[in-house]
């Protein structure tokens, strides 16, 4: 059954992009060690398809640090991703101590929206005593498949959608994006999968379109499929796919803006309601990919040149941003923090500021960083691909 986060953990999970936390929870007549893990959907799918997982515990600067490590190749000793936390409360200590007596760990996976989307019971082989064995890495094993947990949400229009890791991978990313930007519908117009007819053929204009009186933003969602692969692709292959998807999305955005500007077509929603798109020169484009870290982590200089080449190749006359769901969520959240301004216009203003930074620094990959100082949240933008 799904896990409901405590208020303390819920607030923390909502403000970070990835996190791991121990908890010690009563289940029926006993307490059990629980591991809560938040990751992007791409990495969650890695886990669901059998990625090797280890638990690593060490002392660092007088504090107990614990982390989980994911391996893209079960025969490779080099881990792909590490997510860590420091022990901060008594429940985490109790959870670790309990592993001396009970080797089972209930693991709950959370997506970008902090929704619990999968669960499983993992276990540890052999003895475990982290107090006597520092810097220990322990294999987490399982006897059964992961159970996917469906989540449902209702947008302002009354439409409901299901978020389920095991279903259509491309649609799931669009559904999560819909949830993130849905509250803009109060201050503007948000449409999903707008259509038009070219001759007798129906075509999709873009995946999501946001419209204000003077500005239009188009979102092209590009997901990297995992479940339909014969073998689990490594990060290098995923990165290659991401760059190909970005190239394709740029072509689609350029074509979509041209179709709007030419005013040759009527645009309408999935249920055939007319969409009135204003005649304007203010366009933004967003390419939504599965994991921004794929193109900003290792081998940065080579990937930087590829991204710059894509921008140079298409010579778009409007700003285009490459984001993942976490980045889209941060900007949407930042727009919500601006008082006294229309939410959608605030979002567009932040995009304009973002583009100015990109132009000044000659970079095209930016990430928002949250900082909490004296209970006040500040959001800064960092360039990751500056030449």
mmCIF file of C-alpha atoms in Angstrom:
data_model
loop_
_atom_site.group_PDB
_atom_site.id
_atom_site.type_symbol
_atom_site.label_atom_id
_atom_site.label_comp_id
_atom_site.label_asym_id
_atom_site.label_seq_id
_atom_site.Cartn_x
_atom_site.Cartn_y
_atom_site.Cartn_z
ATOM 1 C CA UNK A 1 0.000 0.000 0.000
ATOM 2 C CA UNK A 2 1.203 3.595 -0.616
ATOM 3 C CA UNK A 3 3.302 5.394 1.961
ATOM 4 C CA UNK A 4 2.140 8.790 3.232
ATOM 5 C CA UNK A 5 5.047 11.047 4.143
ATOM 6 C CA UNK A 6 5.086 12.715 7.541
ATOM 7 C CA UNK A 7 4.797 16.511 7.424
ATOM 8 C CA UNK A 8 8.499 16.888 8.208
ATOM 9 C CA UNK A 9 9.558 14.638 5.365
ATOM 10 C CA UNK A 10 6.873 15.898 2.988
ATOM 11 C CA UNK A 11 8.132 19.485 3.221
ATOM 12 C CA UNK A 12 11.692 18.290 2.688
ATOM 13 C CA UNK A 13 10.824 16.014 -0.235
ATOM 14 C CA UNK A 14 8.911 18.801 -1.989
ATOM 15 C CA UNK A 15 11.866 21.207 -1.925
ATOM 16 C CA UNK A 16 14.667 18.948 -3.201
ATOM 17 C CA UNK A 17 15.219 17.118 -6.464
ATOM 18 C CA UNK A 18 16.493 13.847 -4.996
ATOM 19 C CA UNK A 19 16.682 12.502 -1.482
ATOM 20 C CA UNK A 20 16.997 9.359 0.621
ATOM 21 C CA UNK A 21 15.675 9.140 4.184
ATOM 22 C CA UNK A 22 15.431 6.368 6.770
ATOM 23 C CA UNK A 23 12.307 6.177 8.903
ATOM 24 C CA UNK A 24 11.127 3.826 11.647
ATOM 25 C CA UNK A 25 7.438 3.147 11.179
ATOM 26 C CA UNK A 26 4.895 1.085 13.052
ATOM 27 C CA UNK A 27 3.208 -1.495 10.851
ATOM 28 C CA UNK A 28 0.447 -3.359 12.669
ATOM 29 C CA UNK A 29 2.041 -4.658 15.886
ATOM 30 C CA UNK A 30 5.716 -3.918 15.184
ATOM 31 C CA UNK A 31 8.086 -1.230 13.949
ATOM 32 C CA UNK A 32 10.099 -1.694 10.770
ATOM 33 C CA UNK A 33 12.994 -0.009 9.017
ATOM 34 C CA UNK A 34 11.792 2.030 6.069
ATOM 35 C CA UNK A 35 13.797 3.681 3.309
ATOM 36 C CA UNK A 36 12.234 6.589 1.413
ATOM 37 C CA UNK A 37 13.822 7.468 -1.929
ATOM 38 C CA UNK A 38 13.027 10.400 -4.220
ATOM 39 C CA UNK A 39 14.460 10.391 -7.764
ATOM 40 C CA UNK A 40 13.489 11.452 -11.250
ATOM 41 C CA UNK A 41 11.306 9.019 -13.171
ATOM 42 C CA UNK A 42 14.183 7.889 -15.385
ATOM 43 C CA UNK A 43 16.232 6.643 -12.422
ATOM 44 C CA UNK A 44 13.130 5.150 -10.802
ATOM 45 C CA UNK A 45 12.613 3.075 -13.932
ATOM 46 C CA UNK A 46 16.219 1.905 -13.649
ATOM 47 C CA UNK A 47 15.394 0.547 -10.204
ATOM 48 C CA UNK A 48 12.182 -1.103 -11.386
ATOM 49 C CA UNK A 49 14.012 -2.918 -14.169
ATOM 50 C CA UNK A 50 16.506 -4.504 -11.796
ATOM 51 C CA UNK A 51 19.329 -2.039 -11.269
ATOM 52 C CA UNK A 52 21.693 -3.167 -8.522
ATOM 53 C CA UNK A 53 21.280 -1.167 -5.281
ATOM 54 C CA UNK A 54 23.669 -0.905 -2.357
ATOM 55 C CA UNK A 55 23.465 0.879 0.989
ATOM 56 C CA UNK A 56 26.635 2.730 2.018
ATOM 57 C CA UNK A 57 27.227 3.997 5.571
ATOM 58 C CA UNK A 58 30.183 6.021 6.825
ATOM 59 C CA UNK A 59 31.266 8.608 9.381
ATOM 60 C CA UNK A 60 32.025 11.996 7.873
ATOM 61 C CA UNK A 61 33.078 15.007 9.959
ATOM 62 C CA UNK A 62 31.562 13.523 13.100
ATOM 63 C CA UNK A 63 28.221 12.702 11.468
ATOM 64 C CA UNK A 64 26.721 9.470 10.179
ATOM 65 C CA UNK A 65 26.233 9.642 6.437
ATOM 66 C CA UNK A 66 24.212 7.052 4.564
ATOM 67 C CA UNK A 67 23.513 6.712 0.881
ATOM 68 C CA UNK A 68 22.130 4.401 -1.757
ATOM 69 C CA UNK A 69 24.100 3.685 -4.886
ATOM 70 C CA UNK A 70 22.602 2.623 -8.208
ATOM 71 C CA UNK A 71 24.559 0.633 -10.768
ATOM 72 C CA UNK A 72 23.625 0.854 -14.447
ATOM 73 C CA UNK A 73 25.575 -2.338 -15.122
ATOM 74 C CA UNK A 74 25.356 -5.064 -12.489
ATOM 75 C CA UNK A 75 28.764 -6.380 -13.539
ATOM 76 C CA UNK A 76 30.437 -2.971 -13.230
ATOM 77 C CA UNK A 77 31.971 -1.973 -9.892
ATOM 78 C CA UNK A 78 31.523 1.737 -10.646
ATOM 79 C CA UNK A 79 28.193 3.092 -9.410
ATOM 80 C CA UNK A 80 26.225 5.457 -11.622
ATOM 81 C CA UNK A 81 24.294 7.518 -9.093
ATOM 82 C CA UNK A 82 24.666 8.132 -5.372
ATOM 83 C CA UNK A 83 21.984 9.768 -3.221
ATOM 84 C CA UNK A 84 22.941 10.520 0.367
ATOM 85 C CA UNK A 85 21.697 12.056 3.619
ATOM 86 C CA UNK A 86 23.031 12.638 7.116
ATOM 87 C CA UNK A 87 21.248 11.272 10.169
ATOM 88 C CA UNK A 88 19.254 14.110 11.700
ATOM 89 C CA UNK A 89 16.649 12.531 13.977
ATOM 90 C CA UNK A 90 16.044 9.661 16.403
ATOM 91 C CA UNK A 91 13.855 7.720 13.983
ATOM 92 C CA UNK A 92 16.749 7.381 11.552
ATOM 93 C CA UNK A 93 18.995 6.014 14.320
ATOM 94 C CA UNK A 94 16.294 3.546 15.392
ATOM 95 C CA UNK A 95 15.850 2.444 11.780
ATOM 96 C CA UNK A 96 19.566 1.706 11.426
ATOM 97 C CA UNK A 97 19.801 -0.038 14.806
ATOM 98 C CA UNK A 98 16.834 -2.220 13.912
ATOM 99 C CA UNK A 99 18.804 -3.715 11.012
ATOM 100 C CA UNK A 100 20.894 -5.569 13.615
ATOM 101 C CA UNK A 101 17.795 -7.675 14.379
ATOM 102 C CA UNK A 102 15.589 -7.449 11.302
ATOM 103 C CA UNK A 103 17.319 -7.565 7.915
ATOM 104 C CA UNK A 104 14.224 -6.441 5.998
ATOM 105 C CA UNK A 105 13.821 -2.902 4.665
ATOM 106 C CA UNK A 106 10.577 -1.554 3.242
ATOM 107 C CA UNK A 107 11.564 0.731 0.364
ATOM 108 C CA UNK A 108 9.218 3.350 -1.082
ATOM 109 C CA UNK A 109 10.039 5.241 -4.280
ATOM 110 C CA UNK A 110 8.858 8.812 -4.914
ATOM 111 C CA UNK A 111 8.789 10.710 -8.207
ATOM 112 C CA UNK A 112 9.266 14.391 -9.103
ATOM 113 C CA UNK A 113 5.920 15.272 -7.500
ATOM 114 C CA UNK A 114 6.868 13.452 -4.274
ATOM 115 C CA UNK A 115 4.181 10.861 -5.057
ATOM 116 C CA UNK A 116 4.841 7.319 -3.873
ATOM 117 C CA UNK A 117 4.914 5.395 -7.159
ATOM 118 C CA UNK A 118 6.461 2.022 -6.204
ATOM 119 C CA UNK A 119 7.330 -0.168 -3.227
ATOM 120 C CA UNK A 120 9.185 -3.361 -2.417
ATOM 121 C CA UNK A 121 10.622 -5.312 0.500
ATOM 122 C CA UNK A 122 14.413 -5.554 0.288
ATOM 123 C CA UNK A 123 16.720 -7.439 2.626
ATOM 124 C CA UNK A 124 20.352 -7.609 3.747
ATOM 125 C CA UNK A 125 22.407 -10.791 3.680
ATOM 126 C CA UNK A 126 24.774 -11.481 6.578
ATOM 127 C CA UNK A 127 25.514 -9.545 9.746
ATOM 128 C CA UNK A 128 25.042 -5.813 10.031
ATOM 129 C CA UNK A 129 26.454 -3.498 12.676
ATOM 130 C CA UNK A 130 27.353 -0.064 11.387
ATOM 131 C CA UNK A 131 28.816 0.986 14.764
ATOM 132 C CA UNK A 132 31.517 -1.689 14.512
ATOM 133 C CA UNK A 133 32.018 -1.500 10.779
ATOM 134 C CA UNK A 134 32.450 1.998 9.401
ATOM 135 C CA UNK A 135 32.536 2.745 5.687
ATOM 136 C CA UNK A 136 30.470 -0.333 4.932
ATOM 137 C CA UNK A 137 28.647 -1.018 1.655
ATOM 138 C CA UNK A 138 25.812 -3.544 1.826
ATOM 139 C CA UNK A 139 23.927 -5.190 -1.010
ATOM 140 C CA UNK A 140 20.144 -4.684 -0.955
ATOM 141 C CA UNK A 141 18.412 -7.772 -2.346
ATOM 142 C CA UNK A 142 14.817 -8.525 -3.217
ATOM 143 C CA UNK A 143 12.725 -11.675 -3.601
ATOM 144 C CA UNK A 144 9.899 -10.101 -5.565
ATOM 145 C CA UNK A 145 9.235 -7.537 -8.268
ATOM 146 C CA UNK A 146 8.563 -3.916 -7.490
ATOM 147 C CA UNK A 147 4.902 -3.047 -7.109
ATOM 148 C CA UNK A 148 3.892 0.098 -8.995
ATOM 149 C CA UNK A 149 1.437 2.352 -7.178
ATOM 150 C CA UNK A 150 -0.921 4.426 -9.367
ATOM 151 C CA UNK A 151 -1.635 8.038 -8.400
ATOM 152 C CA UNK A 152 -4.495 10.162 -9.678
ATOM 153 C CA UNK A 153 -4.762 13.928 -9.885
ATOM 154 C CA UNK A 154 -7.515 16.278 -11.002
ATOM 155 C CA UNK A 155 -6.718 19.542 -12.795
ATOM 156 C CA UNK A 156 -8.796 22.726 -12.635
ATOM 157 C CA UNK A 157 -10.799 21.751 -15.707
ATOM 158 C CA UNK A 158 -12.039 18.668 -13.852
ATOM 159 C CA UNK A 159 -10.067 16.204 -15.967
ATOM 160 C CA UNK A 160 -8.309 13.415 -14.092
ATOM 161 C CA UNK A 161 -5.106 11.662 -15.086
ATOM 162 C CA UNK A 162 -3.228 8.668 -13.765
ATOM 163 C CA UNK A 163 0.466 8.747 -12.906
ATOM 164 C CA UNK A 164 1.799 5.211 -13.139
ATOM 165 C CA UNK A 165 5.426 4.269 -13.764
ATOM 166 C CA UNK A 166 4.452 1.028 -15.457
ATOM 167 C CA UNK A 167 2.305 2.615 -18.180
ATOM 168 C CA UNK A 168 3.020 4.764 -21.274
ATOM 169 C CA UNK A 169 6.432 6.331 -20.576
ATOM 170 C CA UNK A 170 6.062 9.337 -22.871
ATOM 171 C CA UNK A 171 2.607 10.190 -21.611
ATOM 172 C CA UNK A 172 3.708 9.995 -17.975
ATOM 173 C CA UNK A 173 6.217 12.823 -18.415
ATOM 174 C CA UNK A 174 3.560 14.997 -20.053
ATOM 175 C CA UNK A 175 1.080 14.222 -17.274
ATOM 176 C CA UNK A 176 3.563 15.270 -14.575
ATOM 177 C CA UNK A 177 4.317 18.458 -16.535
ATOM 178 C CA UNK A 178 0.569 19.145 -16.693
ATOM 179 C CA UNK A 179 0.342 18.881 -12.926
ATOM 180 C CA UNK A 180 3.294 21.253 -12.434
ATOM 181 C CA UNK A 181 1.905 24.040 -14.618
ATOM 182 C CA UNK A 182 -1.815 23.487 -14.036
ATOM 183 C CA UNK A 183 -2.202 26.386 -11.601
ATOM 184 C CA UNK A 184 -1.248 28.782 -14.429
ATOM 185 C CA UNK A 185 -4.686 28.061 -15.896
ATOM 186 C CA UNK A 186 -6.174 30.577 -13.431
ATOM 187 C CA UNK A 187 -4.139 33.441 -14.906
ATOM 188 C CA UNK A 188 -3.836 32.379 -18.517
ATOM 189 C CA UNK A 189 -4.675 29.531 -20.810
ATOM 190 C CA UNK A 190 -2.996 26.137 -20.756
ATOM 191 C CA UNK A 191 -3.791 23.502 -23.372
ATOM 192 C CA UNK A 192 -2.486 19.976 -23.726
ATOM 193 C CA UNK A 193 -1.866 18.389 -27.113
ATOM 194 C CA UNK A 194 -3.359 21.212 -29.271
ATOM 195 C CA UNK A 195 -4.284 20.083 -32.793
ATOM 196 C CA UNK A 196 -4.843 21.458 -36.292
ATOM 197 C CA UNK A 197 -5.865 20.004 -39.645
ATOM 198 C CA UNK A 198 -3.608 20.114 -42.664
ATOM 199 C CA UNK A 199 -5.772 18.961 -45.535
ATOM 200 C CA UNK A 200 -7.528 15.829 -44.335
ATOM 201 C CA UNK A 201 -4.758 14.984 -41.873
ATOM 202 C CA UNK A 202 -4.915 15.905 -38.189
ATOM 203 C CA UNK A 203 -1.602 17.008 -36.695
ATOM 204 C CA UNK A 204 -0.418 17.884 -33.207
ATOM 205 C CA UNK A 205 0.892 21.448 -32.888
ATOM 206 C CA UNK A 206 2.941 20.740 -29.760
ATOM 207 C CA UNK A 207 2.619 18.808 -26.504
ATOM 208 C CA UNK A 208 1.632 21.729 -24.234
ATOM 209 C CA UNK A 209 0.937 25.386 -25.007
ATOM 210 C CA UNK A 210 0.662 28.272 -22.523
ATOM 211 C CA UNK A 211 -1.004 31.464 -23.776
ATOM 212 C CA UNK A 212 -1.296 34.960 -22.313
ATOM 213 C CA UNK A 213 -2.446 38.127 -24.071
ATOM 214 C CA UNK A 214 0.967 38.861 -25.556
ATOM 215 C CA UNK A 215 3.082 35.721 -25.133
ATOM 216 C CA UNK A 216 2.970 32.078 -26.204
ATOM 217 C CA UNK A 217 5.076 29.262 -24.746
ATOM 218 C CA UNK A 218 5.300 25.840 -26.391
ATOM 219 C CA UNK A 219 6.565 22.735 -24.609
ATOM 220 C CA UNK A 220 7.922 19.690 -26.435
ATOM 221 C CA UNK A 221 8.258 16.669 -24.146
ATOM 222 C CA UNK A 222 10.891 14.084 -25.040
ATOM 223 C CA UNK A 223 11.159 10.987 -22.889
ATOM 224 C CA UNK A 224 13.802 8.266 -22.942
ATOM 225 C CA UNK A 225 12.169 4.838 -22.987
ATOM 226 C CA UNK A 226 13.500 2.171 -20.651
ATOM 227 C CA UNK A 227 10.881 -0.562 -20.329
ATOM 228 C CA UNK A 228 10.779 -1.552 -23.999
ATOM 229 C CA UNK A 229 14.537 -2.129 -24.243
ATOM 230 C CA UNK A 230 15.922 -5.650 -24.438
ATOM 231 C CA UNK A 231 18.828 -4.635 -22.222
ATOM 232 C CA UNK A 232 19.090 -1.758 -19.783
ATOM 233 C CA UNK A 233 20.838 1.147 -21.590
ATOM 234 C CA UNK A 234 23.828 2.712 -19.855
ATOM 235 C CA UNK A 235 24.145 6.429 -19.151
ATOM 236 C CA UNK A 236 26.263 6.987 -22.250
ATOM 237 C CA UNK A 237 23.515 5.562 -24.454
ATOM 238 C CA UNK A 238 20.867 7.546 -22.602
ATOM 239 C CA UNK A 239 22.889 10.723 -23.157
ATOM 240 C CA UNK A 240 23.110 10.030 -26.894
ATOM 241 C CA UNK A 241 19.339 9.518 -27.016
ATOM 242 C CA UNK A 242 18.755 12.731 -25.052
ATOM 243 C CA UNK A 243 20.835 14.780 -27.507
ATOM 244 C CA UNK A 244 18.939 13.264 -30.465
ATOM 245 C CA UNK A 245 15.646 14.097 -28.752
ATOM 246 C CA UNK A 246 16.754 17.691 -28.193
ATOM 247 C CA UNK A 247 17.624 18.053 -31.875
ATOM 248 C CA UNK A 248 14.210 16.682 -32.897
ATOM 249 C CA UNK A 249 12.378 18.933 -30.423
ATOM 250 C CA UNK A 250 14.082 22.042 -31.836
ATOM 251 C CA UNK A 251 12.790 21.126 -35.300
ATOM 252 C CA UNK A 252 9.271 20.630 -33.949
ATOM 253 C CA UNK A 253 9.278 23.915 -32.019
ATOM 254 C CA UNK A 254 10.475 25.819 -35.066
ATOM 255 C CA UNK A 255 7.713 24.246 -37.164
ATOM 256 C CA UNK A 256 5.038 24.907 -34.521
ATOM 257 C CA UNK A 257 5.882 28.617 -34.276
ATOM 258 C CA UNK A 258 5.873 28.882 -38.067
ATOM 259 C CA UNK A 259 2.409 27.278 -38.207
ATOM 260 C CA UNK A 260 1.120 29.802 -35.660
ATOM 261 C CA UNK A 261 2.654 32.822 -37.397
ATOM 262 C CA UNK A 262 1.400 31.875 -40.865
ATOM 263 C CA UNK A 263 -2.213 31.923 -39.564
ATOM 264 C CA UNK A 264 -3.293 29.288 -42.070
ATOM 265 C CA UNK A 265 -4.805 26.878 -39.571
ATOM 266 C CA UNK A 266 -7.433 26.761 -36.851
ATOM 267 C CA UNK A 267 -6.194 25.214 -33.629
ATOM 268 C CA UNK A 268 -8.345 23.198 -31.263
ATOM 269 C CA UNK A 269 -8.190 21.005 -28.167
ATOM 270 C CA UNK A 270 -8.479 17.239 -27.932
ATOM 271 C CA UNK A 271 -12.242 17.664 -27.393
ATOM 272 C CA UNK A 272 -12.528 19.981 -30.449
ATOM 273 C CA UNK A 273 -12.789 23.326 -28.658
ATOM 274 C CA UNK A 274 -11.247 26.246 -30.548
ATOM 275 C CA UNK A 275 -7.967 27.664 -29.214
ATOM 276 C CA UNK A 276 -7.488 31.351 -29.941
ATOM 277 C CA UNK A 277 -3.778 32.075 -30.227
ATOM 278 C CA UNK A 278 -2.987 35.816 -30.338
ATOM 279 C CA UNK A 279 -0.988 37.377 -33.142
ATOM 280 C CA UNK A 280 2.268 38.135 -31.351
ATOM 281 C CA UNK A 281 6.020 38.061 -31.679
ATOM 282 C CA UNK A 282 6.732 36.864 -28.145
ATOM 283 C CA UNK A 283 7.409 33.136 -28.167
ATOM 284 C CA UNK A 284 9.194 30.829 -25.751
ATOM 285 C CA UNK A 285 10.038 27.186 -26.338
ATOM 286 C CA UNK A 286 10.818 24.512 -23.751
ATOM 287 C CA UNK A 287 12.376 21.149 -24.532
ATOM 288 C CA UNK A 288 11.446 18.852 -21.657
ATOM 289 C CA UNK A 289 13.820 15.901 -21.258
ATOM 290 C CA UNK A 290 13.944 13.038 -18.772
ATOM 291 C CA UNK A 291 17.087 14.014 -16.866
ATOM 292 C CA UNK A 292 19.029 17.258 -17.240
ATOM 293 C CA UNK A 293 22.012 15.726 -15.447
ATOM 294 C CA UNK A 294 22.532 13.440 -18.440
ATOM 295 C CA UNK A 295 23.989 16.352 -20.399
ATOM 296 C CA UNK A 296 25.701 18.336 -17.642
ATOM 297 C CA UNK A 297 27.507 15.682 -15.611
ATOM 298 C CA UNK A 298 30.517 13.950 -17.105
ATOM 299 C CA UNK A 299 32.235 14.772 -20.395
ATOM 300 C CA UNK A 300 30.839 18.273 -20.061
ATOM 301 C CA UNK A 301 32.984 20.035 -22.654
ATOM 302 C CA UNK A 302 32.016 17.648 -25.463
ATOM 303 C CA UNK A 303 28.313 17.809 -24.628
ATOM 304 C CA UNK A 304 28.539 21.593 -24.299
ATOM 305 C CA UNK A 305 29.735 21.858 -27.876
ATOM 306 C CA UNK A 306 26.921 19.594 -29.083
ATOM 307 C CA UNK A 307 24.300 21.737 -27.341
ATOM 308 C CA UNK A 308 25.841 24.933 -28.738
ATOM 309 C CA UNK A 309 25.843 23.380 -32.211
ATOM 310 C CA UNK A 310 22.130 22.579 -31.960
ATOM 311 C CA UNK A 311 21.306 26.178 -31.031
ATOM 312 C CA UNK A 312 23.559 27.488 -33.801
ATOM 313 C CA UNK A 313 22.144 25.074 -36.387
ATOM 314 C CA UNK A 314 18.515 26.083 -35.987
ATOM 315 C CA UNK A 315 19.093 29.836 -35.469
ATOM 316 C CA UNK A 316 15.728 30.191 -33.781
ATOM 317 C CA UNK A 317 14.218 33.649 -33.548
ATOM 318 C CA UNK A 318 12.790 32.930 -30.103
ATOM 319 C CA UNK A 319 14.292 31.663 -26.814
ATOM 320 C CA UNK A 320 14.355 27.899 -26.246
ATOM 321 C CA UNK A 321 15.214 26.270 -22.922
ATOM 322 C CA UNK A 322 16.281 22.707 -22.158
ATOM 323 C CA UNK A 323 14.782 21.478 -18.869
ATOM 324 C CA UNK A 324 13.724 18.381 -16.994
ATOM 325 C CA UNK A 325 10.673 18.105 -14.742
ATOM 326 C CA UNK A 326 12.613 19.207 -11.667
ATOM 327 C CA UNK A 327 13.783 22.378 -13.408
ATOM 328 C CA UNK A 328 10.298 23.161 -14.728
ATOM 329 C CA UNK A 329 8.939 22.681 -11.220
ATOM 330 C CA UNK A 330 11.506 25.066 -9.698
ATOM 331 C CA UNK A 331 10.732 27.852 -12.163
ATOM 332 C CA UNK A 332 6.991 27.356 -11.674
ATOM 333 C CA UNK A 333 7.524 27.503 -7.919
ATOM 334 C CA UNK A 334 9.624 30.665 -8.270
ATOM 335 C CA UNK A 335 6.846 32.301 -10.306
ATOM 336 C CA UNK A 336 4.462 31.534 -7.474
ATOM 337 C CA UNK A 337 6.725 33.415 -5.028
ATOM 338 C CA UNK A 338 6.421 36.719 -6.911
ATOM 339 C CA UNK A 339 3.702 38.763 -5.206
ATOM 340 C CA UNK A 340 1.166 40.915 -6.994
ATOM 341 C CA UNK A 341 1.888 39.658 -10.505
ATOM 342 C CA UNK A 342 -0.129 37.394 -12.784
ATOM 343 C CA UNK A 343 1.301 33.884 -12.310
ATOM 344 C CA UNK A 344 1.713 33.111 -15.990
ATOM 345 C CA UNK A 345 3.269 36.516 -16.660
ATOM 346 C CA UNK A 346 5.643 35.888 -13.742
ATOM 347 C CA UNK A 347 6.606 32.587 -15.348
ATOM 348 C CA UNK A 348 7.254 34.308 -18.676
ATOM 349 C CA UNK A 349 9.260 37.040 -16.931
ATOM 350 C CA UNK A 350 11.494 34.410 -15.329
ATOM 351 C CA UNK A 351 11.998 32.766 -18.723
ATOM 352 C CA UNK A 352 12.998 36.134 -20.208
ATOM 353 C CA UNK A 353 15.497 36.694 -17.385
ATOM 354 C CA UNK A 354 16.820 33.201 -17.920
ATOM 355 C CA UNK A 355 17.384 33.887 -21.607
ATOM 356 C CA UNK A 356 19.248 37.115 -20.790
ATOM 357 C CA UNK A 357 21.621 35.139 -18.554
ATOM 358 C CA UNK A 358 22.159 32.575 -21.297
ATOM 359 C CA UNK A 359 22.993 35.282 -23.819
ATOM 360 C CA UNK A 360 25.349 37.171 -21.511
ATOM 361 C CA UNK A 361 27.238 34.061 -20.413
ATOM 362 C CA UNK A 362 27.126 32.252 -23.762
ATOM 363 C CA UNK A 363 25.583 29.161 -22.180
ATOM 364 C CA UNK A 364 22.457 27.129 -22.792
ATOM 365 C CA UNK A 365 22.123 24.837 -19.789
ATOM 366 C CA UNK A 366 20.986 26.504 -16.558
ATOM 367 C CA UNK A 367 19.761 25.086 -13.265
ATOM 368 C CA UNK A 368 17.872 26.827 -10.483
ATOM 369 C CA UNK A 369 19.371 26.293 -7.039
ATOM 370 C CA UNK A 370 17.243 26.644 -3.901
ATOM 371 C CA UNK A 371 18.873 28.152 -0.818
ATOM 372 C CA UNK A 372 17.198 28.453 2.555
ATOM 373 C CA UNK A 373 18.631 31.194 4.790
ATOM 374 C CA UNK A 374 16.839 32.368 7.955
ATOM 375 C CA UNK A 375 13.673 30.542 6.832
ATOM 376 C CA UNK A 376 13.657 32.504 3.565
ATOM 377 C CA UNK A 377 13.948 30.637 0.286
ATOM 378 C CA UNK A 378 16.099 32.251 -2.391
ATOM 379 C CA UNK A 379 16.467 30.900 -5.896
ATOM 380 C CA UNK A 380 19.650 31.433 -7.878
ATOM 381 C CA UNK A 381 20.502 30.318 -11.386
ATOM 382 C CA UNK A 382 23.771 28.595 -12.231
ATOM 383 C CA UNK A 383 25.237 28.063 -15.691
ATOM 384 C CA UNK A 384 26.500 24.534 -16.331
ATOM 385 C CA UNK A 385 27.767 24.680 -19.906
ATOM 386 C CA UNK A 386 29.667 27.937 -20.200
ATOM 387 C CA UNK A 387 32.505 27.605 -22.684
#
